Structure formats: structure tokens, C-alpha cells
Amino acid sequence: MDGFRTHRFETPDGVSLAVHDRPGPRPDARVVVLANGLGGNLPAWRHLVEHFGPTHRIVSWDYRGLYGSSLSPVQAEGSVDVSVEAHVADALYILDQLAIERAVLVGWSMGVQLSFDVASRSPDRFEGIVALSGGYGQVFTHTVIGSAGAPFIMPGMEIMRRVLTNFGGPVARVARAPFLIRSLKALGVVAPTLDEQVFTELVAEYVRLDFGVYNRILASLHTHDVQHLLPELPMPVLVMAGDRDPMTPHAVSLRIVELLRDAELLILPGGTHYVPVEKPDAINRRIERFFRERLDHP
């Protein structure tokens, strides 16, 4: 997307991170830090960036081991930590490197859980959190397949890794085929309002990831739990979720709101896990209201 400068920061344990920074119109512009989902990168935020970019500074980064922050072969074999705790440390490290003292965290999917952890470690640094389609822990048990299906998720992802390792080219071509999105819409996996161009770009990038690393991150996400941290978060939180999300059903968002001290909830009718590219106008309007009513203090 236009307007971003990409920096490369090397973490203390030797991981090269791709950090994307879009300057605001003024030095004192509010900073919005975007925490990605595990299956998406900066393009997932296109509509939010287009809406808030003219008035805010926007920062995001590719998680270690994914997209522009891919690992060396030795690191990918396990010489560096790719747990959620490592990503949390990366987030705070990036803010230090960019000298950002105050920001709003906006997370999607895994980025929600990560944002809660990041904010708990440095609460004075964050004026608010926006949580889109995310949870707080034990993510496998919270999907529509529930606890009974949870043990099959990682074996299924291992099969996916092997398929992509051996047939990555054909799968990438299928990912760009129009019939894929039509099928996903028919199955209710994505909403009819999905931005097909953005989604196709996301899927094409996704299937090229190193799924050995990806699966290690996913396994860590399931065991990482921030439920006990939520009641202590002092900042206001806006929680949004689709009512047809099979990965993080909106009941999870209801529970998050119950646990937080200061939270607001918006359920998006017809939205799935991909609400940032299904319901962008409603999301942007609600975030704008949240900023105006809760964060813009005289």
C-alpha cells in the first residue's frame, strides 16, 4: 500500500523483522498499531488504512517467521523462539525502536490475543485497544468444532504443510481462481460482501508461507492464554466480531467483554472471521466513534 516505509529491525535474538510505518500528517498524530491475524499481513488492513491513514500514523509488522520477516533456514528449523511470547516481545521492541510512547492497538484474530498481552506488559503505553474477531486462549476449543475436534487441528495442519511443500505451485494457482471465492461464499466461510481482490491477495501470500514455522506459531497460540490478564487492563477496549465466525464464534467476544473492566461490543450481522475485508465501512465508522467518544479527551 502507498505511503508506507518498510524498516528492518534485528531483534536481540537475531530475527530480522519487516516493520511498516506510514507517517501521520503531524508529529503529534495518534499512532495506530496494527497486529495481524496469523493468516494475513498488511493488505488485510487496506480499508482501515485508507480511512485512517490521512489523519493517523499507522504502524504494523510481519510476525517473525512469516511474510517479510521470514527466518533463515537454521532459524526455521527451531533455533529461535516463534511462540506468542516472542511476538509480544517483538511488538514492544518495535515500539522502542520507533520511539513510540503512546498508541492504540488494533488487532485481528491472533492479533487480538497478542494485543491483550502486549497491553498488559506496558499498560501506560496504550490508550485503547480495538479487538476484531479474536480470542483470549485455548483457541482450538473455541472453534465451531469445539473440544471434540480440537485434537485434529494440528494433524490437519501438518497434512496441509506437506501438501503445500509438494504441490505449492498448483495450490497457489487454485488460490487465485475465481471459483474458490464463489465456493467459500456458498459454504458460508466468507460473507457475500467480501472484498474479493484483497482476499485473493491474502490467500496467494498465505499459501507461500513456511508452514513448518506457521504450525509452530499456531500450536503456541493455542497454549497461550491471557484470560487472567483481561480484568486488569485499564484502557477502554472496543470488541467487534461477526455473528457467523466459525473460528472465533462471537460468544468468545461476549466473554471477553464480560472479563474486561471497560469494554464495548459490536456484533456484525453476516460477518465471518474476515470482517476487516467484509464489513470495513461499519468497522471504520465504529472505530471512529470509539476514538471520538473514548479517546479524544480535551
PDB file of C-alpha atoms in Angstrom:
ATOM      1  CA  MET A   1       0.000   0.000   0.000  1.00  0.00           C
ATOM      2  CA  ASP A   2       1.094   3.545  -0.693  1.00  0.00           C
ATOM      3  CA  GLY A   3       2.684   5.719   1.947  1.00  0.00           C
ATOM      4  CA  PHE A   4       4.410   3.029   3.999  1.00  0.00           C
ATOM      5  CA  ARG A   5       8.109   2.890   4.664  1.00  0.00           C
ATOM      6  CA  THR A   6       9.432  -0.564   5.483  1.00  0.00           C
ATOM      7  CA  HIS A   7      12.200  -0.802   8.074  1.00  0.00           C
ATOM      8  CA  ARG A   8      14.227  -3.855   9.016  1.00  0.00           C
ATOM      9  CA  PHE A   9      14.961  -4.285  12.708  1.00  0.00           C
ATOM     10  CA  GLU A  10      17.044  -7.123  14.071  1.00  0.00           C
ATOM     11  CA  THR A  11      15.775  -8.445  17.384  1.00  0.00           C
ATOM     12  CA  PRO A  12      18.134  -9.303  20.260  1.00  0.00           C
ATOM     13  CA  ASP A  13      17.896 -12.991  19.284  1.00  0.00           C
ATOM     14  CA  GLY A  14      18.814 -12.282  15.663  1.00  0.00           C
ATOM     15  CA  VAL A  15      15.468 -12.274  13.839  1.00  0.00           C
ATOM     16  CA  SER A  16      15.054  -9.725  11.056  1.00  0.00           C
ATOM     17  CA  LEU A  17      11.629  -8.097  11.292  1.00  0.00           C
ATOM     18  CA  ALA A  18       9.867  -6.224   8.493  1.00  0.00           C
ATOM     19  CA  VAL A  19       8.186  -3.181  10.053  1.00  0.00           C
ATOM     20  CA  HIS A  20       5.791  -0.994   8.070  1.00  0.00           C
ATOM     21  CA  ASP A  21       5.387   2.644   9.101  1.00  0.00           C
ATOM     22  CA  ARG A  22       3.079   5.188   7.478  1.00  0.00           C
ATOM     23  CA  PRO A  23       3.743   8.678   8.893  1.00  0.00           C
ATOM     24  CA  GLY A  24       0.850  10.781  10.126  1.00  0.00           C
ATOM     25  CA  PRO A  25       0.053  14.270   8.870  1.00  0.00           C
ATOM     26  CA  ARG A  26       1.537  15.830  12.021  1.00  0.00           C
ATOM     27  CA  PRO A  27       4.212  14.766  14.510  1.00  0.00           C
ATOM     28  CA  ASP A  28       1.546  14.532  17.228  1.00  0.00           C
ATOM     29  CA  ALA A  29      -0.888  12.405  15.192  1.00  0.00           C
ATOM     30  CA  ARG A  30      -2.358   9.420  17.021  1.00  0.00           C
ATOM     31  CA  VAL A  31      -0.425   6.209  16.405  1.00  0.00           C
ATOM     32  CA  VAL A  32      -2.419   3.123  15.415  1.00  0.00           C
ATOM     33  CA  VAL A  33      -0.505  -0.163  15.728  1.00  0.00           C
ATOM     34  CA  LEU A  34      -1.976  -2.984  13.649  1.00  0.00           C
ATOM     35  CA  ALA A  35      -1.456  -6.539  14.955  1.00  0.00           C
ATOM     36  CA  ASN A  36      -2.116  -9.023  12.160  1.00  0.00           C
ATOM     37  CA  GLY A  37      -4.005 -12.248  12.146  1.00  0.00           C
ATOM     38  CA  LEU A  38      -1.892 -15.356  11.787  1.00  0.00           C
ATOM     39  CA  GLY A  39      -3.157 -15.836   8.241  1.00  0.00           C
ATOM     40  CA  GLY A  40      -2.838 -12.282   6.977  1.00  0.00           C
ATOM     41  CA  ASN A  41      -0.493  -9.352   6.617  1.00  0.00           C
ATOM     42  CA  LEU A  42      -0.734  -5.634   5.903  1.00  0.00           C
ATOM     43  CA  PRO A  43      -3.110  -5.890   2.887  1.00  0.00           C
ATOM     44  CA  ALA A  44      -5.814  -7.206   5.239  1.00  0.00           C
ATOM     45  CA  TRP A  45      -5.941  -3.696   6.693  1.00  0.00           C
ATOM     46  CA  ARG A  46      -6.329  -1.891   3.373  1.00  0.00           C
ATOM     47  CA  HIS A  47      -9.730  -0.369   4.117  1.00  0.00           C
ATOM     48  CA  LEU A  48      -8.744   0.735   7.611  1.00  0.00           C
ATOM     49  CA  VAL A  49      -5.522   2.290   6.308  1.00  0.00           C
ATOM     50  CA  GLU A  50      -7.364   4.155   3.569  1.00  0.00           C
ATOM     51  CA  HIS A  51      -9.820   5.534   6.122  1.00  0.00           C
ATOM     52  CA  PHE A  52      -7.480   6.449   8.985  1.00  0.00           C
ATOM     53  CA  GLY A  53      -4.195   6.950   7.134  1.00  0.00           C
ATOM     54  CA  PRO A  54      -4.825  10.612   6.259  1.00  0.00           C
ATOM     55  CA  THR A  55      -5.210  11.538   9.938  1.00  0.00           C
ATOM     56  CA  HIS A  56      -3.159   8.942  11.845  1.00  0.00           C
ATOM     57  CA  ARG A  57       0.278   7.378  11.894  1.00  0.00           C
ATOM     58  CA  ILE A  58      -0.074   3.660  11.172  1.00  0.00           C
ATOM     59  CA  VAL A  59       2.466   1.002  12.124  1.00  0.00           C
ATOM     60  CA  SER A  60       2.400  -2.740  11.534  1.00  0.00           C
ATOM     61  CA  TRP A  61       4.880  -5.573  11.228  1.00  0.00           C
ATOM     62  CA  ASP A  62       5.155  -9.069   9.821  1.00  0.00           C
ATOM     63  CA  TYR A  63       5.363 -11.681  12.570  1.00  0.00           C
ATOM     64  CA  ARG A  64       8.698 -13.435  12.908  1.00  0.00           C
ATOM     65  CA  GLY A  65       8.833 -16.345  10.503  1.00  0.00           C
ATOM     66  CA  LEU A  66       6.065 -15.015   8.241  1.00  0.00           C
ATOM     67  CA  TYR A  67       5.896 -12.847   5.125  1.00  0.00           C
ATOM     68  CA  GLY A  68       8.673 -10.215   5.104  1.00  0.00           C
ATOM     69  CA  SER A  69      10.001 -11.459   8.450  1.00  0.00           C
ATOM     70  CA  SER A  70      10.837 -14.938   7.201  1.00  0.00           C
ATOM     71  CA  LEU A  71      13.557 -16.859   9.024  1.00  0.00           C
ATOM     72  CA  SER A  72      16.865 -18.202   7.827  1.00  0.00           C
ATOM     73  CA  PRO A  73      16.924 -21.990   7.238  1.00  0.00           C
ATOM     74  CA  VAL A  74      18.692 -22.555  10.557  1.00  0.00           C
ATOM     75  CA  GLN A  75      16.224 -20.346  12.433  1.00  0.00           C
ATOM     76  CA  ALA A  76      13.279 -22.028  10.725  1.00  0.00           C
ATOM     77  CA  GLU A  77      14.495 -25.390  11.989  1.00  0.00           C
ATOM     78  CA  GLY A  78      13.969 -24.228  15.557  1.00  0.00           C
ATOM     79  CA  SER A  79      16.981 -22.182  16.651  1.00  0.00           C
ATOM     80  CA  VAL A  80      14.777 -19.186  17.509  1.00  0.00           C
ATOM     81  CA  ASP A  81      11.585 -18.849  19.501  1.00  0.00           C
ATOM     82  CA  VAL A  82       8.382 -18.312  17.483  1.00  0.00           C
ATOM     83  CA  SER A  83       5.944 -18.568  20.392  1.00  0.00           C
ATOM     84  CA  VAL A  84       3.329 -15.908  21.020  1.00  0.00           C
ATOM     85  CA  GLU A  85       5.516 -14.623  23.859  1.00  0.00           C
ATOM     86  CA  ALA A  86       8.273 -13.932  21.312  1.00  0.00           C
ATOM     87  CA  HIS A  87       5.834 -11.968  19.129  1.00  0.00           C
ATOM     88  CA  VAL A  88       4.742  -9.963  22.163  1.00  0.00           C
ATOM     89  CA  ALA A  89       8.363  -9.086  22.879  1.00  0.00           C
ATOM     90  CA  ASP A  90       8.817  -8.139  19.218  1.00  0.00           C
ATOM     91  CA  ALA A  91       5.894  -5.717  19.392  1.00  0.00           C
ATOM     92  CA  LEU A  92       7.328  -3.861  22.366  1.00  0.00           C
ATOM     93  CA  TYR A  93      10.810  -3.918  20.818  1.00  0.00           C
ATOM     94  CA  ILE A  94       9.467  -2.343  17.619  1.00  0.00           C
ATOM     95  CA  LEU A  95       7.733   0.445  19.532  1.00  0.00           C
ATOM     96  CA  ASP A  96      11.009   1.152  21.337  1.00  0.00           C
ATOM     97  CA  GLN A  97      12.915   1.265  18.053  1.00  0.00           C
ATOM     98  CA  LEU A  98      10.375   3.684  16.575  1.00  0.00           C
ATOM     99  CA  ALA A  99      10.300   5.773  19.785  1.00  0.00           C
ATOM    100  CA  ILE A 100       6.515   5.399  20.063  1.00  0.00           C
ATOM    101  CA  GLU A 101       5.410   6.277  23.575  1.00  0.00           C
ATOM    102  CA  ARG A 102       1.630   6.167  23.141  1.00  0.00           C
ATOM    103  CA  ALA A 103      -0.583   4.239  20.718  1.00  0.00           C
ATOM    104  CA  VAL A 104      -3.841   2.434  20.069  1.00  0.00           C
ATOM    105  CA  LEU A 105      -3.585  -1.300  19.430  1.00  0.00           C
ATOM    106  CA  VAL A 106      -5.834  -2.718  16.714  1.00  0.00           C
ATOM    107  CA  GLY A 107      -5.712  -6.497  16.466  1.00  0.00           C
ATOM    108  CA  TRP A 108      -7.381  -9.045  14.240  1.00  0.00           C
ATOM    109  CA  SER A 109      -7.624 -12.767  15.077  1.00  0.00           C
ATOM    110  CA  MET A 110      -4.279 -13.773  16.665  1.00  0.00           C
ATOM    111  CA  GLY A 111      -3.532 -10.053  16.881  1.00  0.00           C
ATOM    112  CA  VAL A 112      -6.297  -9.665  19.469  1.00  0.00           C
ATOM    113  CA  GLN A 113      -4.759 -12.151  21.872  1.00  0.00           C
ATOM    114  CA  LEU A 114      -1.339 -10.671  21.242  1.00  0.00           C
ATOM    115  CA  SER A 115      -2.632  -7.121  21.822  1.00  0.00           C
ATOM    116  CA  PHE A 116      -4.086  -8.021  25.206  1.00  0.00           C
ATOM    117  CA  ASP A 117      -0.741  -9.499  26.272  1.00  0.00           C
ATOM    118  CA  VAL A 118       1.259  -6.540  24.934  1.00  0.00           C
ATOM    119  CA  ALA A 119      -1.021  -4.048  26.692  1.00  0.00           C
ATOM    120  CA  SER A 120      -0.789  -5.938  29.981  1.00  0.00           C
ATOM    121  CA  ARG A 121       3.003  -5.653  29.941  1.00  0.00           C
ATOM    122  CA  SER A 122       3.063  -1.913  29.282  1.00  0.00           C
ATOM    123  CA  PRO A 123      -0.398  -0.523  30.086  1.00  0.00           C
ATOM    124  CA  ASP A 124       0.668   3.123  30.248  1.00  0.00           C
ATOM    125  CA  ARG A 125       1.773   2.933  26.635  1.00  0.00           C
ATOM    126  CA  PHE A 126      -1.662   2.192  25.164  1.00  0.00           C
ATOM    127  CA  GLU A 127      -4.673   4.484  25.265  1.00  0.00           C
ATOM    128  CA  GLY A 128      -7.057   1.890  23.896  1.00  0.00           C
ATOM    129  CA  ILE A 129      -7.488  -1.443  22.122  1.00  0.00           C
ATOM    130  CA  VAL A 130      -9.667  -2.439  19.183  1.00  0.00           C
ATOM    131  CA  ALA A 131     -10.220  -6.218  19.016  1.00  0.00           C
ATOM    132  CA  LEU A 132     -11.544  -7.791  15.797  1.00  0.00           C
ATOM    133  CA  SER A 133     -12.570 -11.454  15.627  1.00  0.00           C
ATOM    134  CA  GLY A 134     -10.156 -12.672  18.267  1.00  0.00           C
ATOM    135  CA  GLY A 135      -9.971 -14.642  21.473  1.00  0.00           C
ATOM    136  CA  TYR A 136      -8.006 -14.952  24.679  1.00  0.00           C
ATOM    137  CA  GLY A 137      -6.677 -18.520  24.706  1.00  0.00           C
ATOM    138  CA  GLN A 138      -7.369 -22.210  24.035  1.00  0.00           C
ATOM    139  CA  VAL A 139      -8.311 -21.170  20.523  1.00  0.00           C
ATOM    140  CA  PHE A 140      -8.789 -24.688  19.184  1.00  0.00           C
ATOM    141  CA  THR A 141     -11.545 -25.454  21.663  1.00  0.00           C
ATOM    142  CA  HIS A 142     -13.404 -22.240  20.830  1.00  0.00           C
ATOM    143  CA  THR A 143     -13.938 -23.000  17.139  1.00  0.00           C
ATOM    144  CA  VAL A 144     -17.214 -24.422  15.864  1.00  0.00           C
ATOM    145  CA  ILE A 145     -15.788 -27.952  16.076  1.00  0.00           C
ATOM    146  CA  GLY A 146     -15.305 -27.469  19.827  1.00  0.00           C
ATOM    147  CA  SER A 147     -13.238 -29.524  22.237  1.00  0.00           C
ATOM    148  CA  ALA A 148     -14.015 -32.779  20.438  1.00  0.00           C
ATOM    149  CA  GLY A 149     -12.472 -31.537  17.212  1.00  0.00           C
ATOM    150  CA  ALA A 150      -9.550 -29.650  18.730  1.00  0.00           C
ATOM    151  CA  PRO A 151      -7.110 -32.623  18.743  1.00  0.00           C
ATOM    152  CA  PHE A 152      -7.461 -32.927  14.954  1.00  0.00           C
ATOM    153  CA  ILE A 153      -6.446 -29.363  14.095  1.00  0.00           C
ATOM    154  CA  MET A 154      -2.673 -29.716  14.285  1.00  0.00           C
ATOM    155  CA  PRO A 155      -2.601 -33.076  12.426  1.00  0.00           C
ATOM    156  CA  GLY A 156      -4.722 -31.424   9.762  1.00  0.00           C
ATOM    157  CA  MET A 157      -2.300 -28.524   9.549  1.00  0.00           C
ATOM    158  CA  GLU A 158       0.591 -30.961   9.194  1.00  0.00           C
ATOM    159  CA  ILE A 159      -1.168 -32.516   6.197  1.00  0.00           C
ATOM    160  CA  MET A 160      -1.593 -29.022   4.788  1.00  0.00           C
ATOM    161  CA  ARG A 161       2.125 -28.356   5.276  1.00  0.00           C
ATOM    162  CA  ARG A 162       3.026 -31.490   3.330  1.00  0.00           C
ATOM    163  CA  VAL A 163       0.609 -30.665   0.517  1.00  0.00           C
ATOM    164  CA  LEU A 164       1.969 -27.142   0.139  1.00  0.00           C
ATOM    165  CA  THR A 165       5.560 -28.367   0.329  1.00  0.00           C
ATOM    166  CA  ASN A 166       4.987 -30.792  -2.530  1.00  0.00           C
ATOM    167  CA  PHE A 167       2.298 -29.031  -4.567  1.00  0.00           C
ATOM    168  CA  GLY A 168       2.703 -25.359  -3.678  1.00  0.00           C
ATOM    169  CA  GLY A 169       2.609 -24.148  -7.287  1.00  0.00           C
ATOM    170  CA  PRO A 170      -0.720 -25.736  -8.256  1.00  0.00           C
ATOM    171  CA  VAL A 171      -2.271 -24.723  -4.925  1.00  0.00           C
ATOM    172  CA  ALA A 172      -1.173 -21.111  -5.481  1.00  0.00           C
ATOM    173  CA  ARG A 173      -2.857 -21.136  -8.888  1.00  0.00           C
ATOM    174  CA  VAL A 174      -6.061 -22.502  -7.380  1.00  0.00           C
ATOM    175  CA  ALA A 175      -5.897 -19.789  -4.724  1.00  0.00           C
ATOM    176  CA  ARG A 176      -6.202 -17.172  -7.464  1.00  0.00           C
ATOM    177  CA  ALA A 177      -9.072 -18.890  -9.264  1.00  0.00           C
ATOM    178  CA  PRO A 178     -12.475 -17.128  -9.115  1.00  0.00           C
ATOM    179  CA  PHE A 179     -14.298 -20.359  -8.302  1.00  0.00           C
ATOM    180  CA  LEU A 180     -12.500 -20.582  -4.937  1.00  0.00           C
ATOM    181  CA  ILE A 181     -14.139 -17.444  -3.584  1.00  0.00           C
ATOM    182  CA  ARG A 182     -17.512 -18.447  -5.054  1.00  0.00           C
ATOM    183  CA  SER A 183     -17.200 -21.780  -3.244  1.00  0.00           C
ATOM    184  CA  LEU A 184     -16.207 -20.170   0.044  1.00  0.00           C
ATOM    185  CA  LYS A 185     -19.172 -17.808  -0.167  1.00  0.00           C
ATOM    186  CA  ALA A 186     -21.537 -20.671  -0.942  1.00  0.00           C
ATOM    187  CA  LEU A 187     -20.241 -22.596   2.070  1.00  0.00           C
ATOM    188  CA  GLY A 188     -20.603 -19.552   4.342  1.00  0.00           C
ATOM    189  CA  VAL A 189     -16.873 -19.458   5.119  1.00  0.00           C
ATOM    190  CA  VAL A 190     -16.786 -15.826   3.973  1.00  0.00           C
ATOM    191  CA  ALA A 191     -19.551 -13.245   3.630  1.00  0.00           C
ATOM    192  CA  PRO A 192     -21.101 -12.190   0.311  1.00  0.00           C
ATOM    193  CA  THR A 193     -19.699  -8.684   0.915  1.00  0.00           C
ATOM    194  CA  LEU A 194     -16.093  -9.914   0.929  1.00  0.00           C
ATOM    195  CA  ASP A 195     -13.547  -7.721  -0.873  1.00  0.00           C
ATOM    196  CA  GLU A 196     -12.520 -10.373  -3.365  1.00  0.00           C
ATOM    197  CA  GLN A 197      -9.416  -8.583  -4.610  1.00  0.00           C
ATOM    198  CA  VAL A 198      -7.926  -8.223  -1.130  1.00  0.00           C
ATOM    199  CA  PHE A 199      -8.901 -11.757  -0.127  1.00  0.00           C
ATOM    200  CA  THR A 200      -7.329 -13.257  -3.246  1.00  0.00           C
ATOM    201  CA  GLU A 201      -4.117 -11.379  -2.495  1.00  0.00           C
ATOM    202  CA  LEU A 202      -4.131 -12.633   1.093  1.00  0.00           C
ATOM    203  CA  VAL A 203      -4.702 -16.264   0.104  1.00  0.00           C
ATOM    204  CA  ALA A 204      -1.995 -16.124  -2.565  1.00  0.00           C
ATOM    205  CA  GLU A 205       0.512 -14.885   0.017  1.00  0.00           C
ATOM    206  CA  TYR A 206      -0.717 -17.311   2.667  1.00  0.00           C
ATOM    207  CA  VAL A 207      -0.102 -20.476   0.670  1.00  0.00           C
ATOM    208  CA  ARG A 208       3.539 -19.442   0.141  1.00  0.00           C
ATOM    209  CA  LEU A 209       4.333 -19.314   3.858  1.00  0.00           C
ATOM    210  CA  ASP A 210       6.691 -21.723   5.584  1.00  0.00           C
ATOM    211  CA  PHE A 211       4.101 -23.942   7.239  1.00  0.00           C
ATOM    212  CA  GLY A 212       6.674 -25.618   9.420  1.00  0.00           C
ATOM    213  CA  VAL A 213       7.116 -22.263  11.166  1.00  0.00           C
ATOM    214  CA  TYR A 214       3.447 -21.367  10.817  1.00  0.00           C
ATOM    215  CA  ASN A 215       2.326 -24.535  12.562  1.00  0.00           C
ATOM    216  CA  ARG A 216       4.719 -23.929  15.451  1.00  0.00           C
ATOM    217  CA  ILE A 217       3.200 -20.466  15.915  1.00  0.00           C
ATOM    218  CA  LEU A 218      -0.327 -21.869  15.693  1.00  0.00           C
ATOM    219  CA  ALA A 219       0.398 -24.515  18.318  1.00  0.00           C
ATOM    220  CA  SER A 220       1.796 -21.823  20.609  1.00  0.00           C
ATOM    221  CA  LEU A 221      -1.301 -19.679  20.081  1.00  0.00           C
ATOM    222  CA  HIS A 222      -3.494 -22.467  21.421  1.00  0.00           C
ATOM    223  CA  THR A 223      -1.478 -22.847  24.634  1.00  0.00           C
ATOM    224  CA  HIS A 224      -1.072 -19.086  25.139  1.00  0.00           C
ATOM    225  CA  ASP A 225      -3.852 -17.804  27.416  1.00  0.00           C
ATOM    226  CA  VAL A 226      -4.494 -14.214  28.531  1.00  0.00           C
ATOM    227  CA  GLN A 227      -7.873 -14.707  30.178  1.00  0.00           C
ATOM    228  CA  HIS A 228      -6.428 -13.928  33.609  1.00  0.00           C
ATOM    229  CA  LEU A 229      -4.983 -10.639  32.307  1.00  0.00           C
ATOM    230  CA  LEU A 230      -8.203  -9.162  30.953  1.00  0.00           C
ATOM    231  CA  PRO A 231      -9.737  -7.920  34.240  1.00  0.00           C
ATOM    232  CA  GLU A 232      -6.577  -5.905  34.937  1.00  0.00           C
ATOM    233  CA  LEU A 233      -6.411  -3.989  31.659  1.00  0.00           C
ATOM    234  CA  PRO A 234      -7.155  -0.332  32.481  1.00  0.00           C
ATOM    235  CA  MET A 235      -7.747   1.062  28.982  1.00  0.00           C
ATOM    236  CA  PRO A 236     -11.045   1.089  27.068  1.00  0.00           C
ATOM    237  CA  VAL A 237     -11.499  -1.736  24.587  1.00  0.00           C
ATOM    238  CA  LEU A 238     -13.755  -1.944  21.544  1.00  0.00           C
ATOM    239  CA  VAL A 239     -14.592  -5.552  20.649  1.00  0.00           C
ATOM    240  CA  MET A 240     -16.070  -6.410  17.247  1.00  0.00           C
ATOM    241  CA  ALA A 241     -16.969  -9.769  15.749  1.00  0.00           C
ATOM    242  CA  GLY A 242     -19.077 -11.339  13.035  1.00  0.00           C
ATOM    243  CA  ASP A 243     -22.050 -13.462  14.043  1.00  0.00           C
ATOM    244  CA  ARG A 244     -21.054 -16.233  11.577  1.00  0.00           C
ATOM    245  CA  ASP A 245     -17.407 -16.665  12.518  1.00  0.00           C
ATOM    246  CA  PRO A 246     -16.517 -20.383  12.698  1.00  0.00           C
ATOM    247  CA  MET A 247     -13.012 -19.773  14.061  1.00  0.00           C
ATOM    248  CA  THR A 248     -13.810 -17.420  16.920  1.00  0.00           C
ATOM    249  CA  PRO A 249     -17.582 -17.510  17.424  1.00  0.00           C
ATOM    250  CA  HIS A 250     -18.988 -14.268  18.776  1.00  0.00           C
ATOM    251  CA  ALA A 251     -19.709 -15.971  22.117  1.00  0.00           C
ATOM    252  CA  VAL A 252     -15.964 -15.657  22.692  1.00  0.00           C
ATOM    253  CA  SER A 253     -16.233 -11.895  22.201  1.00  0.00           C
ATOM    254  CA  LEU A 254     -19.127 -11.782  24.670  1.00  0.00           C
ATOM    255  CA  ARG A 255     -16.922 -13.493  27.233  1.00  0.00           C
ATOM    256  CA  ILE A 256     -14.081 -11.050  26.590  1.00  0.00           C
ATOM    257  CA  VAL A 257     -16.405  -8.120  27.230  1.00  0.00           C
ATOM    258  CA  GLU A 258     -17.572  -9.704  30.486  1.00  0.00           C
ATOM    259  CA  LEU A 259     -13.972 -10.054  31.683  1.00  0.00           C
ATOM    260  CA  LEU A 260     -12.723  -6.585  30.757  1.00  0.00           C
ATOM    261  CA  ARG A 261     -13.131  -3.571  33.021  1.00  0.00           C
ATOM    262  CA  ASP A 262     -14.139  -1.148  30.276  1.00  0.00           C
ATOM    263  CA  ALA A 263     -15.373  -2.678  27.038  1.00  0.00           C
ATOM    264  CA  GLU A 264     -17.862  -2.054  24.254  1.00  0.00           C
ATOM    265  CA  LEU A 265     -19.173  -4.680  21.846  1.00  0.00           C
ATOM    266  CA  LEU A 266     -20.361  -4.604  18.258  1.00  0.00           C
ATOM    267  CA  ILE A 267     -21.617  -7.787  16.621  1.00  0.00           C
ATOM    268  CA  LEU A 268     -21.571  -7.504  12.825  1.00  0.00           C
ATOM    269  CA  PRO A 269     -24.515  -9.363  11.228  1.00  0.00           C
ATOM    270  CA  GLY A 270     -23.402 -11.713   8.468  1.00  0.00           C
ATOM    271  CA  GLY A 271     -19.720 -11.261   9.271  1.00  0.00           C
ATOM    272  CA  THR A 272     -17.297 -14.186   9.449  1.00  0.00           C
ATOM    273  CA  HIS A 273     -13.690 -14.325  10.619  1.00  0.00           C
ATOM    274  CA  TYR A 274     -12.719 -11.950   7.810  1.00  0.00           C
ATOM    275  CA  VAL A 275     -14.744  -8.915   8.874  1.00  0.00           C
ATOM    276  CA  PRO A 276     -11.889  -6.454   8.123  1.00  0.00           C
ATOM    277  CA  VAL A 277     -12.461  -7.185   4.426  1.00  0.00           C
ATOM    278  CA  GLU A 278     -16.184  -7.952   4.672  1.00  0.00           C
ATOM    279  CA  LYS A 279     -17.565  -5.099   6.772  1.00  0.00           C
ATOM    280  CA  PRO A 280     -14.933  -2.351   6.505  1.00  0.00           C
ATOM    281  CA  ASP A 281     -17.300   0.624   6.413  1.00  0.00           C
ATOM    282  CA  ALA A 282     -19.166  -0.427   9.570  1.00  0.00           C
ATOM    283  CA  ILE A 283     -15.867  -1.181  11.311  1.00  0.00           C
ATOM    284  CA  ASN A 284     -14.281   2.130  10.367  1.00  0.00           C
ATOM    285  CA  ARG A 285     -17.323   4.111  11.484  1.00  0.00           C
ATOM    286  CA  ARG A 286     -17.400   2.333  14.837  1.00  0.00           C
ATOM    287  CA  ILE A 287     -13.666   2.791  15.417  1.00  0.00           C
ATOM    288  CA  GLU A 288     -14.023   6.470  14.548  1.00  0.00           C
ATOM    289  CA  ARG A 289     -16.773   6.802  17.139  1.00  0.00           C
ATOM    290  CA  PHE A 290     -14.657   4.924  19.695  1.00  0.00           C
ATOM    291  CA  PHE A 291     -11.758   7.303  19.136  1.00  0.00           C
ATOM    292  CA  ARG A 292     -14.012  10.354  19.363  1.00  0.00           C
ATOM    293  CA  GLU A 293     -16.030   9.320  22.416  1.00  0.00           C
ATOM    294  CA  ARG A 294     -13.486   7.390  24.464  1.00  0.00           C
ATOM    295  CA  LEU A 295     -10.005   8.546  23.478  1.00  0.00           C
ATOM    296  CA  ASP A 296     -10.277  12.179  22.318  1.00  0.00           C
ATOM    297  CA  HIS A 297     -10.139  13.835  25.705  1.00  0.00           C
ATOM    298  CA  PRO A 298      -9.859  17.640  25.951  1.00  0.00           C
TER     299      PRO A 298
END
